[in-house]
Coordinates of N, CA and C in Angstrom, one line a residue:
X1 N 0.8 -1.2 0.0 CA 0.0 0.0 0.0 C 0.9 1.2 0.0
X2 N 0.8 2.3 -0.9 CA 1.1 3.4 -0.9 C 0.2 4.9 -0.8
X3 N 0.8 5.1 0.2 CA 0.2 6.7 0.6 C 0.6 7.9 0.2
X4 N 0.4 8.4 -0.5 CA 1.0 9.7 -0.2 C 0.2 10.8 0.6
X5 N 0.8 12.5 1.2 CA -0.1 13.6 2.2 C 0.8 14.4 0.8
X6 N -0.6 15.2 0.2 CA -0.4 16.7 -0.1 C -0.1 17.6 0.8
X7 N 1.0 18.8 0.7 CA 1.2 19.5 1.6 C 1.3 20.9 0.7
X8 N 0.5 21.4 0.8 CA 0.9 22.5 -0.4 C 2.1 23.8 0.1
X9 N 2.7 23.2 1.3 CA 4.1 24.2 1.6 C 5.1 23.5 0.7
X10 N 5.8 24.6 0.7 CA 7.0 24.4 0.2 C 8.0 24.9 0.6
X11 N 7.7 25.3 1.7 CA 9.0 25.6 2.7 C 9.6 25.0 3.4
X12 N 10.8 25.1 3.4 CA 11.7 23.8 4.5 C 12.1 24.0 5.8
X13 N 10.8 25.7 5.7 CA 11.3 25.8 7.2 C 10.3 25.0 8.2
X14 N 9.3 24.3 7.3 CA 8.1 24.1 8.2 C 8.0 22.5 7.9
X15 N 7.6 21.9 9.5 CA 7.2 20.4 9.5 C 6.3 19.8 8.7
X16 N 6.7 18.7 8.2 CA 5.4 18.1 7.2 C 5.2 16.9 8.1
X17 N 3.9 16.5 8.5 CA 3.7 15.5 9.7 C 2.2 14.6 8.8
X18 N 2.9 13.3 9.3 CA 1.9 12.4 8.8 C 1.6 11.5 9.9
X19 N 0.2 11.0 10.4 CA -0.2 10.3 11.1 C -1.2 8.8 10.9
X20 N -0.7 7.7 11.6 CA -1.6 6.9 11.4 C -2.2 6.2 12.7
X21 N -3.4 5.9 12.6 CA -4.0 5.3 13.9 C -3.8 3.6 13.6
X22 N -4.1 3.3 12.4 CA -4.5 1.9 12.2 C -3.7 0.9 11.3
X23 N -2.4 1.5 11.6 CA -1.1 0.9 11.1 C -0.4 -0.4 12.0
X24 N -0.1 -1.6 11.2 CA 0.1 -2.2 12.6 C 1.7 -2.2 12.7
X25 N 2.0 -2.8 13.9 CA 3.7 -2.8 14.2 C 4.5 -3.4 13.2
X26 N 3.9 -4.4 12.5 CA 5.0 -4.9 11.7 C 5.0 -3.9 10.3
X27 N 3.8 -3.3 9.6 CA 4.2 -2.6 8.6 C 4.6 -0.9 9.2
X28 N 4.5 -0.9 10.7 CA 5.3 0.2 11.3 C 7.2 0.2 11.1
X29 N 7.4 -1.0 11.3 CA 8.7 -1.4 11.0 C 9.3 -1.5 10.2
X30 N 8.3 -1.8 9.0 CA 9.1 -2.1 7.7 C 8.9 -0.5 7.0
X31 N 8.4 0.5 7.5 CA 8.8 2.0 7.4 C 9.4 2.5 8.1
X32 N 9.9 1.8 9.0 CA 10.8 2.5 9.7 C 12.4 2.2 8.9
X33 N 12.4 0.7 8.4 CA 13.1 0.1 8.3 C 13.8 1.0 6.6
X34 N 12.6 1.3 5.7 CA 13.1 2.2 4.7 C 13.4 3.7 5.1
X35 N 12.6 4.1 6.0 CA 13.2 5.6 6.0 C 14.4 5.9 6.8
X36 N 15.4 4.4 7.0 CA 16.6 4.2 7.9 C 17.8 5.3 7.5
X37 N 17.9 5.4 6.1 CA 19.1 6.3 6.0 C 18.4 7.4 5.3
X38 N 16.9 7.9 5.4 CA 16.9 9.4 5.1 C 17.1 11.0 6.0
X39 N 17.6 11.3 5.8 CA 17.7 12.7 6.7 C 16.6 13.5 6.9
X40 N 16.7 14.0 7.8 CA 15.0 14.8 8.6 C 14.0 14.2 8.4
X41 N 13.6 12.9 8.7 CA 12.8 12.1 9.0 C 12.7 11.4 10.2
X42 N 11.7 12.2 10.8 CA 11.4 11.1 11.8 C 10.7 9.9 12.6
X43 N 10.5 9.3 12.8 CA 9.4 8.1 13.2 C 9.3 8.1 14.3
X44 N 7.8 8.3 15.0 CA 7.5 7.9 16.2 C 6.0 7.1 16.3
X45 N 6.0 6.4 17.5 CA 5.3 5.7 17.8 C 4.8 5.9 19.4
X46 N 3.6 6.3 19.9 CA 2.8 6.6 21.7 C 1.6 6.4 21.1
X47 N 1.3 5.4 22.1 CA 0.1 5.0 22.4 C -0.9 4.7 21.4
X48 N -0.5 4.1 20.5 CA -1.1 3.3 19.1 C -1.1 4.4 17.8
X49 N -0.6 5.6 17.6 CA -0.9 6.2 16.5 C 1.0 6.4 16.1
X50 N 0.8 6.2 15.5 CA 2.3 6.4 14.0 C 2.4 7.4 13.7
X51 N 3.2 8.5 13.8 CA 4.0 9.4 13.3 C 4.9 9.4 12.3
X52 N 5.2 10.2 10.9 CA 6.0 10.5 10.5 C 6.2 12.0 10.0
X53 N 7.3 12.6 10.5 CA 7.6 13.7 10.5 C 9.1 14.3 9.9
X54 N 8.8 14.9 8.8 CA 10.1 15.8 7.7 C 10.1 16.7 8.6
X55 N 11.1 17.0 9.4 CA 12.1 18.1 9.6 C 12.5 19.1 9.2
X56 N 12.1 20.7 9.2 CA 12.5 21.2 8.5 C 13.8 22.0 9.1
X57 N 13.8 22.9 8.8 CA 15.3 24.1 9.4 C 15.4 24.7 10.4
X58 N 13.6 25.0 10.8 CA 13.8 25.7 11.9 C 14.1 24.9 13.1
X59 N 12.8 23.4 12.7 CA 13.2 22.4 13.9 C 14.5 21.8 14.0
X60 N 15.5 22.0 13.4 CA 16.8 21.5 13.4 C 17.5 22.7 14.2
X61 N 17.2 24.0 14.2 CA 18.1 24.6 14.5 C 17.7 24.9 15.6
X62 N 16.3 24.5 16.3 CA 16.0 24.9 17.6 C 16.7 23.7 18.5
X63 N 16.9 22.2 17.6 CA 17.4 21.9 18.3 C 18.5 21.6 18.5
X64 N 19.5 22.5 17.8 CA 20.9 22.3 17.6 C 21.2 23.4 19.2
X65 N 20.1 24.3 19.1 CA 20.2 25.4 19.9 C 20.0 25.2 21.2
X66 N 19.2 24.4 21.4 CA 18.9 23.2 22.7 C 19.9 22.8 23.2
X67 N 20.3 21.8 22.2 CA 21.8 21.3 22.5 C 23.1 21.9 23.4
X68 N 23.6 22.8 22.5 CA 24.4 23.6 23.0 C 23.9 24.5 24.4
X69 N 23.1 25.0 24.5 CA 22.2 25.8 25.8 C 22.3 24.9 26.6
X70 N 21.8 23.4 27.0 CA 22.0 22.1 27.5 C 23.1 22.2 28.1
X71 N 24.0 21.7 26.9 CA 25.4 21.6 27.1 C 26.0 22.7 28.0
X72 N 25.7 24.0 27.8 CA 26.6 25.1 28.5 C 26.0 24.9 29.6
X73 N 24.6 24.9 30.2 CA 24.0 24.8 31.7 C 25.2 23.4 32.1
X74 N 25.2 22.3 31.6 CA 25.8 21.1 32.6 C 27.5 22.0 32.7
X75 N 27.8 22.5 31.8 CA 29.3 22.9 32.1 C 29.5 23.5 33.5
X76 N 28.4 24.6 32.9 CA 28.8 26.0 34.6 C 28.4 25.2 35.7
X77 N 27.0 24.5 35.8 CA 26.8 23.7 36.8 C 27.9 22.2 37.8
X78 N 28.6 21.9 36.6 CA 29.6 20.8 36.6 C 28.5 19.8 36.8
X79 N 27.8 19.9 36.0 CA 27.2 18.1 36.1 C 27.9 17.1 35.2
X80 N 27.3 16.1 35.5 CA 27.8 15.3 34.5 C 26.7 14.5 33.7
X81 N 26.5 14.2 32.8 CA 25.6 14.1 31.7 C 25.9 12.5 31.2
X82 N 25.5 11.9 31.1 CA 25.2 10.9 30.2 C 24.1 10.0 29.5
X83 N 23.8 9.6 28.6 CA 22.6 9.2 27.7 C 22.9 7.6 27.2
X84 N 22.5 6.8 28.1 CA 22.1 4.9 27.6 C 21.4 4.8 26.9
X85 N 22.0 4.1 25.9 CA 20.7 3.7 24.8 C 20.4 2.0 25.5
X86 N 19.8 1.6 25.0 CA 18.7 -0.2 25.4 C 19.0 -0.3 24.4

């Protein structure tokens, strides 16, 4: 099955978000499994609905900007930071 979402933006500063309610895990997977090496793409999954979300510029830079702001609070504070993946 192929879907496509009309988005009539064409700006890249803005998110293009697709949702599904009635998608199951295994064909959740096997889209996860193709959009593995695209950039600003994201896939989420809470509480039974599917997300797929293009990234545009701004959300990249707010969170680059995160990042760094993040990063500078643990500095001055001297924390120490770390992130486990499962």
């Amino acid at each position: 099955m192929l879907q496509t979402v009309d988005n009539p933006t064409t700006s890249p500063a803005v998110e293009q978000r697709f949702t599904c309610h009635s998608l199951t895990g295994h064909k959740f997977k096997a889209i996860q499994a193709g959009f593995e090496d695209v950039a600003n793409v994201r896939l989420f999954y809470c509480d039974g609905v599917r997300e797929i979300v293009g990234t545009g510029r701004l959300h990249e830079a707010i969170r680059c900007l995160m990042g760094l702001l993040t990063g500078q609070y643990f500095l001055k504070k001297n924390c120490i930071f770390s992130q486990r993946y499962l």
